[in-house]
PDB file of C-alpha atoms and ligand atoms in Angstrom:
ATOM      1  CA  UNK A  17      99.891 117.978  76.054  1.00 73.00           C
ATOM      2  CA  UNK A  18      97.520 115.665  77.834  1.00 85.00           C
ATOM      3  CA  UNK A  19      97.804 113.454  80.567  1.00 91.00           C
ATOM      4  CA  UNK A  20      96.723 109.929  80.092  1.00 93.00           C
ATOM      5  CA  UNK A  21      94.921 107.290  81.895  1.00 95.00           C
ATOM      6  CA  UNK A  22      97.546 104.924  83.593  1.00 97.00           C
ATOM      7  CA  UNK A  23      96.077 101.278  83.682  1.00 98.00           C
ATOM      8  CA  UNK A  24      95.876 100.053  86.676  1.00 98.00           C
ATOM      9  CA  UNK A  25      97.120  95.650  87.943  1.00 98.00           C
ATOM     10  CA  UNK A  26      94.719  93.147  86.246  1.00 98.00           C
ATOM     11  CA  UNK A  27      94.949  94.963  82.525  1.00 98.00           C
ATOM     12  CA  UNK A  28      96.160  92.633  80.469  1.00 98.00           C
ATOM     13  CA  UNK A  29      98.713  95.077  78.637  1.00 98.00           C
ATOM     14  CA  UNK A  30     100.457  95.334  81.836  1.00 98.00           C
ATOM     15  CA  UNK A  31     101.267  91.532  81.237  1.00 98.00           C
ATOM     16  CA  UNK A  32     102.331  91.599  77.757  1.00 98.00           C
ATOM     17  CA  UNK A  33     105.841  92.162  76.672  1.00 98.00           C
ATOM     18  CA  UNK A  34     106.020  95.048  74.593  1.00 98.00           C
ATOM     19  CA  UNK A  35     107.474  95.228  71.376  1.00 98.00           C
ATOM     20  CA  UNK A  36     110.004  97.125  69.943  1.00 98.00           C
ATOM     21  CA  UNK A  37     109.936 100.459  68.569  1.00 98.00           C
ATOM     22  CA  UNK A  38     111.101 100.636  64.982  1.00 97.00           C
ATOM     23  CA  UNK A  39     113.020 103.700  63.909  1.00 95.00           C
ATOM     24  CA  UNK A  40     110.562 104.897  61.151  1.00 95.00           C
ATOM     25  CA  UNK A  41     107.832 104.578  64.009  1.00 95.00           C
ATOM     26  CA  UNK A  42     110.193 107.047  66.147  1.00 95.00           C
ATOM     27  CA  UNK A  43     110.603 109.242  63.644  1.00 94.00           C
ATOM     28  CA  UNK A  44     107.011 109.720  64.075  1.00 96.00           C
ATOM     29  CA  UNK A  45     105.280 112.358  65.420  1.00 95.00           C
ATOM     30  CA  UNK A  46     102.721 110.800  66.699  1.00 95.00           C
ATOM     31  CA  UNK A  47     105.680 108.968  68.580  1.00 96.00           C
ATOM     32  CA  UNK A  48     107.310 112.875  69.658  1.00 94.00           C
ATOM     33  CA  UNK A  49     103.668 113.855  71.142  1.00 95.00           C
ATOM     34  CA  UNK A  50     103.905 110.237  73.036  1.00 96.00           C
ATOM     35  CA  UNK A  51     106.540 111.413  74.579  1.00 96.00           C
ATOM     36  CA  UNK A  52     105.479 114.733  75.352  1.00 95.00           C
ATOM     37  CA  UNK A  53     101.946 113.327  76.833  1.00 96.00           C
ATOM     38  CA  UNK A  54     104.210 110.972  78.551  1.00 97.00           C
ATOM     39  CA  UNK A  55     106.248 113.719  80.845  1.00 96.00           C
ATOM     40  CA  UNK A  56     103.284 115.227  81.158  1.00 96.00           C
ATOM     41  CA  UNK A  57     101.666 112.589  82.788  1.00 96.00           C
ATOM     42  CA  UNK A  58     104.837 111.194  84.645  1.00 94.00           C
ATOM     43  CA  UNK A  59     104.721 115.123  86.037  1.00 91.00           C
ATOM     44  CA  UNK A  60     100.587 115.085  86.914  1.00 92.00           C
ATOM     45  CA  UNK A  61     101.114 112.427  88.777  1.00 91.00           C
ATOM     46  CA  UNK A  62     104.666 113.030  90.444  1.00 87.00           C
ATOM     47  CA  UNK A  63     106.061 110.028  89.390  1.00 90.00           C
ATOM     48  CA  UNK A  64     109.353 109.960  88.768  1.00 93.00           C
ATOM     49  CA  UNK A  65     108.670 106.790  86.050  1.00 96.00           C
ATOM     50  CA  UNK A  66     106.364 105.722  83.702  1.00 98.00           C
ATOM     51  CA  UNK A  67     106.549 102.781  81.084  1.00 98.00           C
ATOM     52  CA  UNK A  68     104.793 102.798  77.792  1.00 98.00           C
ATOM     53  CA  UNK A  69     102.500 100.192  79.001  1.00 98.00           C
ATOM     54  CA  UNK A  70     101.188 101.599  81.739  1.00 98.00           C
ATOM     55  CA  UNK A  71      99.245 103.895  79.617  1.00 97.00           C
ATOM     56  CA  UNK A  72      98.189 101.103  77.452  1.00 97.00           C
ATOM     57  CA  UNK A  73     100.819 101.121  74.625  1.00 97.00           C
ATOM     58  CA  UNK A  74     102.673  97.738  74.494  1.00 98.00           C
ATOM     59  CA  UNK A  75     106.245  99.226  73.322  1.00 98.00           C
ATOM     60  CA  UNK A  76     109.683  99.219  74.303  1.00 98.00           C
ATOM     61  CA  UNK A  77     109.745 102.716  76.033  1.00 98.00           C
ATOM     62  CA  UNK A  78     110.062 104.143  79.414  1.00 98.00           C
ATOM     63  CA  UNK A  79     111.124 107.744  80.825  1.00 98.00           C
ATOM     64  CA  UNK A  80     112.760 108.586  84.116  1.00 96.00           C
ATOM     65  CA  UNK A  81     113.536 111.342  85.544  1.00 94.00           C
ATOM     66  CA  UNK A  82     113.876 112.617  88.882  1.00 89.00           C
ATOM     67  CA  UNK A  83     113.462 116.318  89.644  1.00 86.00           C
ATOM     68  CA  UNK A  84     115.167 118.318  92.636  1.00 82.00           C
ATOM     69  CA  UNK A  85     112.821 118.529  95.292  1.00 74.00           C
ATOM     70  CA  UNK A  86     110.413 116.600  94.608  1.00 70.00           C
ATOM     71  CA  UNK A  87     107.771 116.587  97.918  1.00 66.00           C
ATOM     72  CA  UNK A  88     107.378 112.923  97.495  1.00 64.00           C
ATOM     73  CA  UNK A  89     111.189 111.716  96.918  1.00 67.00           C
ATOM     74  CA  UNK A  90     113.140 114.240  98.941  1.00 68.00           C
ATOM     75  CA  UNK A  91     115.908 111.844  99.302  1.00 72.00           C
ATOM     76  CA  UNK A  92     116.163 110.619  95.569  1.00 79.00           C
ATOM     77  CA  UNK A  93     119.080 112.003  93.775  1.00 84.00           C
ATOM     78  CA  UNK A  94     118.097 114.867  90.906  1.00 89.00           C
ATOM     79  CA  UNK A  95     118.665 112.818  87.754  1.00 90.00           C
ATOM     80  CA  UNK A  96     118.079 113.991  84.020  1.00 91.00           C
ATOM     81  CA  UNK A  97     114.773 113.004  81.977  1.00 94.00           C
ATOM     82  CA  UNK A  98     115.543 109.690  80.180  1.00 96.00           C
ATOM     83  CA  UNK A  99     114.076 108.674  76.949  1.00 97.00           C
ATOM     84  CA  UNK A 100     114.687 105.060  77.084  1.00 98.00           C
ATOM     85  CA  UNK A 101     113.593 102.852  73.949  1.00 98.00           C
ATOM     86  CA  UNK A 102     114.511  99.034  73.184  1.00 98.00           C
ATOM     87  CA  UNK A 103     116.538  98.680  76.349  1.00 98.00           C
ATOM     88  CA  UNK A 104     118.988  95.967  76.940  1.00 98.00           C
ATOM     89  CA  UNK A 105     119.972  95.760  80.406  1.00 97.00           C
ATOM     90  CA  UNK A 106     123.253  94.090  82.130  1.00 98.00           C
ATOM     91  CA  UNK A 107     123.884  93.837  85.470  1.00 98.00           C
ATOM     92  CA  UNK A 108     127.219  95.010  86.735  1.00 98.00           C
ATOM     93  CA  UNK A 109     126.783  94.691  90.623  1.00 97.00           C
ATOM     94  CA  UNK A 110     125.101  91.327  91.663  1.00 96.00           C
ATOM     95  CA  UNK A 111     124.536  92.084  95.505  1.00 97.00           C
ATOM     96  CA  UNK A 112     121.021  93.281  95.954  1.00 97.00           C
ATOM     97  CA  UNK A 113     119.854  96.599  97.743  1.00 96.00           C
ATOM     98  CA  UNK A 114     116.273  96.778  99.298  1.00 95.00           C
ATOM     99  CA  UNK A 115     113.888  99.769  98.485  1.00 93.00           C
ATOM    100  CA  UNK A 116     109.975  99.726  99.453  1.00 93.00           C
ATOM    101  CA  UNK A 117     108.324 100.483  95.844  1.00 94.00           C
ATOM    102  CA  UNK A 118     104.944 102.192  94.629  1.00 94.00           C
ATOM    103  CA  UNK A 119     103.804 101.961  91.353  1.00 96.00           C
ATOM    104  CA  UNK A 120     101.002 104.410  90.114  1.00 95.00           C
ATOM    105  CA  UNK A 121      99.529 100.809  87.982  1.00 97.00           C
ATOM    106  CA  UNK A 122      99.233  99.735  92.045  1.00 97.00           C
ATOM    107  CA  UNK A 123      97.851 102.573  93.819  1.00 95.00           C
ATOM    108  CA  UNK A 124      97.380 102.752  97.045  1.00 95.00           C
ATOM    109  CA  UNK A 125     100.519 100.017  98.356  1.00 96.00           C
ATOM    110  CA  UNK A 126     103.850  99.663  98.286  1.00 94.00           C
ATOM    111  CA  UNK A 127     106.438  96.508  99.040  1.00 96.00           C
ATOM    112  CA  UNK A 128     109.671  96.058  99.878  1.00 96.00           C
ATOM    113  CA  UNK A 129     111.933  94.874  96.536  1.00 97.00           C
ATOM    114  CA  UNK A 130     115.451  93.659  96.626  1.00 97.00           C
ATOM    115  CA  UNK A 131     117.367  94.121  92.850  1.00 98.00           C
ATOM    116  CA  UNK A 132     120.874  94.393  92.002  1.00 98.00           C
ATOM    117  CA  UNK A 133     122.489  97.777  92.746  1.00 96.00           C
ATOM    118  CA  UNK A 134     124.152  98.256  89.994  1.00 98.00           C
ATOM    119  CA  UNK A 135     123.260  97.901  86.159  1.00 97.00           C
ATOM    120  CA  UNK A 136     124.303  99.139  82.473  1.00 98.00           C
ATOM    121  CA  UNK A 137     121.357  99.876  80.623  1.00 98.00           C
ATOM    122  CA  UNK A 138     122.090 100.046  76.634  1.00 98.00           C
ATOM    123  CA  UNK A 139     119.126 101.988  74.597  1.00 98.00           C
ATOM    124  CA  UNK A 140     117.791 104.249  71.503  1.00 97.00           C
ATOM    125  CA  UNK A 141     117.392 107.135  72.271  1.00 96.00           C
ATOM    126  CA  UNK A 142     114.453 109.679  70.847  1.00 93.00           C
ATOM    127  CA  UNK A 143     117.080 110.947  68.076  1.00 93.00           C
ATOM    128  CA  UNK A 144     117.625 107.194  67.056  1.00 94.00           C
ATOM    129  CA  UNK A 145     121.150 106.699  67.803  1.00 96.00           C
ATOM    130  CA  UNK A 146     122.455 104.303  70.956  1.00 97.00           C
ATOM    131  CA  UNK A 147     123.213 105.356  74.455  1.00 97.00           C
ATOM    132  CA  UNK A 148     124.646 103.324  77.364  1.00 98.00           C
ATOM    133  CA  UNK A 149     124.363 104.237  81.010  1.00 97.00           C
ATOM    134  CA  UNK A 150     125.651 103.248  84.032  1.00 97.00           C
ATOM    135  CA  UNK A 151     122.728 103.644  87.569  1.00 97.00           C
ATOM    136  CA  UNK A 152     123.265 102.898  90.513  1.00 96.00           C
ATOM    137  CA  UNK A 153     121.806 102.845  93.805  1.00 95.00           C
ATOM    138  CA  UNK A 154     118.243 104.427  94.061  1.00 94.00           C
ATOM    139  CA  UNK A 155     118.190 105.253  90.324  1.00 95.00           C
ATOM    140  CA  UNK A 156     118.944 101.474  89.641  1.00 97.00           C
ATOM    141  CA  UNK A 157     116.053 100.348  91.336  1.00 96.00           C
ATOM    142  CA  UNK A 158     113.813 102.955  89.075  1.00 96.00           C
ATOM    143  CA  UNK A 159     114.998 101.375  85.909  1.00 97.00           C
ATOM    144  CA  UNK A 160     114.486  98.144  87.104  1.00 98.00           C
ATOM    145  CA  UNK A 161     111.172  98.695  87.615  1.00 98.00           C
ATOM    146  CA  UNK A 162     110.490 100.497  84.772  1.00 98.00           C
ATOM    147  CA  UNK A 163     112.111  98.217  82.804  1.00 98.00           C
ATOM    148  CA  UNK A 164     110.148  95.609  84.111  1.00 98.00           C
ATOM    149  CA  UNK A 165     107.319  96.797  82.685  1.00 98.00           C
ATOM    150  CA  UNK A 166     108.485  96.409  79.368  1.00 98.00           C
ATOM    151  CA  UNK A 167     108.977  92.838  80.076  1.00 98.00           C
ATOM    152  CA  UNK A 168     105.243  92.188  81.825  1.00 98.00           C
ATOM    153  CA  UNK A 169     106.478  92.295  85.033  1.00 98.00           C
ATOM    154  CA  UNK A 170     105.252  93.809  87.822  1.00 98.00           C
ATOM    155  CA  UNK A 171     107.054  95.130  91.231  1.00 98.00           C
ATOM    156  CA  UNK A 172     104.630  92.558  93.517  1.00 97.00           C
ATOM    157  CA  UNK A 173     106.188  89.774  91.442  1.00 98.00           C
ATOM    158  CA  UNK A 174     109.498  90.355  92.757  1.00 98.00           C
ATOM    159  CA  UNK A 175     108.592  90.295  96.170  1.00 97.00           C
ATOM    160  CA  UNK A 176     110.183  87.448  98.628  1.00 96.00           C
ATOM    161  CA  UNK A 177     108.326  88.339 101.975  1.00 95.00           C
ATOM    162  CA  UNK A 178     104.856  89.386 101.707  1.00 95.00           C
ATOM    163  CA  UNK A 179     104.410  90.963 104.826  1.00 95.00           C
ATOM    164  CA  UNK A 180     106.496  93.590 103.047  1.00 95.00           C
ATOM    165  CA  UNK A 181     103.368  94.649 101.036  1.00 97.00           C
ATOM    166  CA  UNK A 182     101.790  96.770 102.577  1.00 96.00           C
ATOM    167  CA  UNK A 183      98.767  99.798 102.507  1.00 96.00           C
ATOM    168  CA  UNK A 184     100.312 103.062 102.494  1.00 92.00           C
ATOM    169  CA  UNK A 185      98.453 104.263 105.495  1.00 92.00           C
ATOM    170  CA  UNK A 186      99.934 101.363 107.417  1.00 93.00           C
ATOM    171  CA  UNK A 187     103.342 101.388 105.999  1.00 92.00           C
ATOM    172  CA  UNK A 188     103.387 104.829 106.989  1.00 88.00           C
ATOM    173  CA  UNK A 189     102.281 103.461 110.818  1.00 89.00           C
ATOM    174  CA  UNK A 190     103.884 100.412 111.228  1.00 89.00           C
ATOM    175  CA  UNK A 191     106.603  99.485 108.762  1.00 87.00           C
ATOM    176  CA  UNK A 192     108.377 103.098 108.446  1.00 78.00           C
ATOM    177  CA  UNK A 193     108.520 104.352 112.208  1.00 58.00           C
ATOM    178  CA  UNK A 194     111.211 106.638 110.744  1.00 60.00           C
ATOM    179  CA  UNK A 195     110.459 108.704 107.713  1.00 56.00           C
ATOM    180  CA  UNK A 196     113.947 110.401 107.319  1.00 50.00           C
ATOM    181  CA  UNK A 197     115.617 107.457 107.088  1.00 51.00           C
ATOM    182  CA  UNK A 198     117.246 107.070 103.369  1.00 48.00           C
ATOM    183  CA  UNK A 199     115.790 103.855 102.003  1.00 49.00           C
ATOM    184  CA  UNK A 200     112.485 103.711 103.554  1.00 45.00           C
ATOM    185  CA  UNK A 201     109.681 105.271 101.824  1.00 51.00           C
ATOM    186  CA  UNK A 202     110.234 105.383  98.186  1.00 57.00           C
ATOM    187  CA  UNK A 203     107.650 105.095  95.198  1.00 63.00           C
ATOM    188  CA  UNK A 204     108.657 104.976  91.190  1.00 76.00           C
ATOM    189  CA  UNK A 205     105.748 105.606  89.614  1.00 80.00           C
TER     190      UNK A 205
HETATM  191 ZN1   ZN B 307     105.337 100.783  87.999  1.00 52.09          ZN
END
């Protein structure tokens, strides 16, 4: 396994929207070692995201997954690791929640994001056949933003206030006097 370069704002693939993945293509295994380099990556970097484009490969496919105890999310729910390929995503839960976002293609800040909290996400999954979930909460916000990805889109371009971007080194100072607290210092990936 080897862990890949992660491209960082201003690439252009970051911009594109990626295209789908066919089934013959997942069949691949090329496509399987993808994957594989893809954890491994997500997991080098403690991320608890990562979107095909972020390592330079325009297609529609993301992982999450959130592992128990992780140093830098202590407060995320555990969550399986998701394969998620040709997503199609409905929103179930209109009202919007607030998280402060990282994103390893932005190092260095995060910014306060407000998405809908709750969403259905439809998908292939890496054995070809279709899966639908339900996230809320926290884990909503991840796919979003993974999602996003997949779409062009970056977490910055969601932001209303932009005094709610922020260095880490001052977040950590100024905008999050209180660490513990549940929905303040979160990063995806
Ligand atoms: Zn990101």
């Amino acid at each position: 396994m080897a862990t890949l370069k992660i491209l960082r704002m201003g690439h252009p693939v970051l911009r594109e929207k990626a295209k789908l993945v066919s089934l013959e293509e997942l069949r691949s295994p090329e496509f399987q070692q993808l994957i594989q380099d893809m954890f491994a990556t997500m997991e080098a970097y403690e991320g608890i995201g990562l979107a095909a484009p972020q390592i330079g490969i325009s297609k529609q496919l993301a992982i999450v997954g959130i592992p128990e105890d992780n140093p830098r999310y202590p407060d995320a729910p555990e969550t399986e690791q998701y394969v998620i390929i040709n997503p199609i995503i409905k929103i179930l839960d209109t009202k919007l929640q607030g998280f402060w976002e990282g994103c390893l293609s932005i190092p260095g800040l995060r910014g306060h994001v407000e998405r809908p909290r709750k969403l259905q996400v439809d998908y292939m999954t890496l054995e070809g056949s279709t899966e639908r979930i339900v996230v809320e909460g926290f884990v909503a916000t991840v796919f979003q933003h993974e999602l996003d990805h997949l779409e062009g889109k970056l977490y910055i371009d969601r932001i209303k206030d932009t005094r709610k971007l922020a260095f880490n080194e001052e977040y950590d100072s100024f905008l999050c006097p209180d660490r513990d607290k549940d929905d303040k210092n979160k990063e995806i990936d």
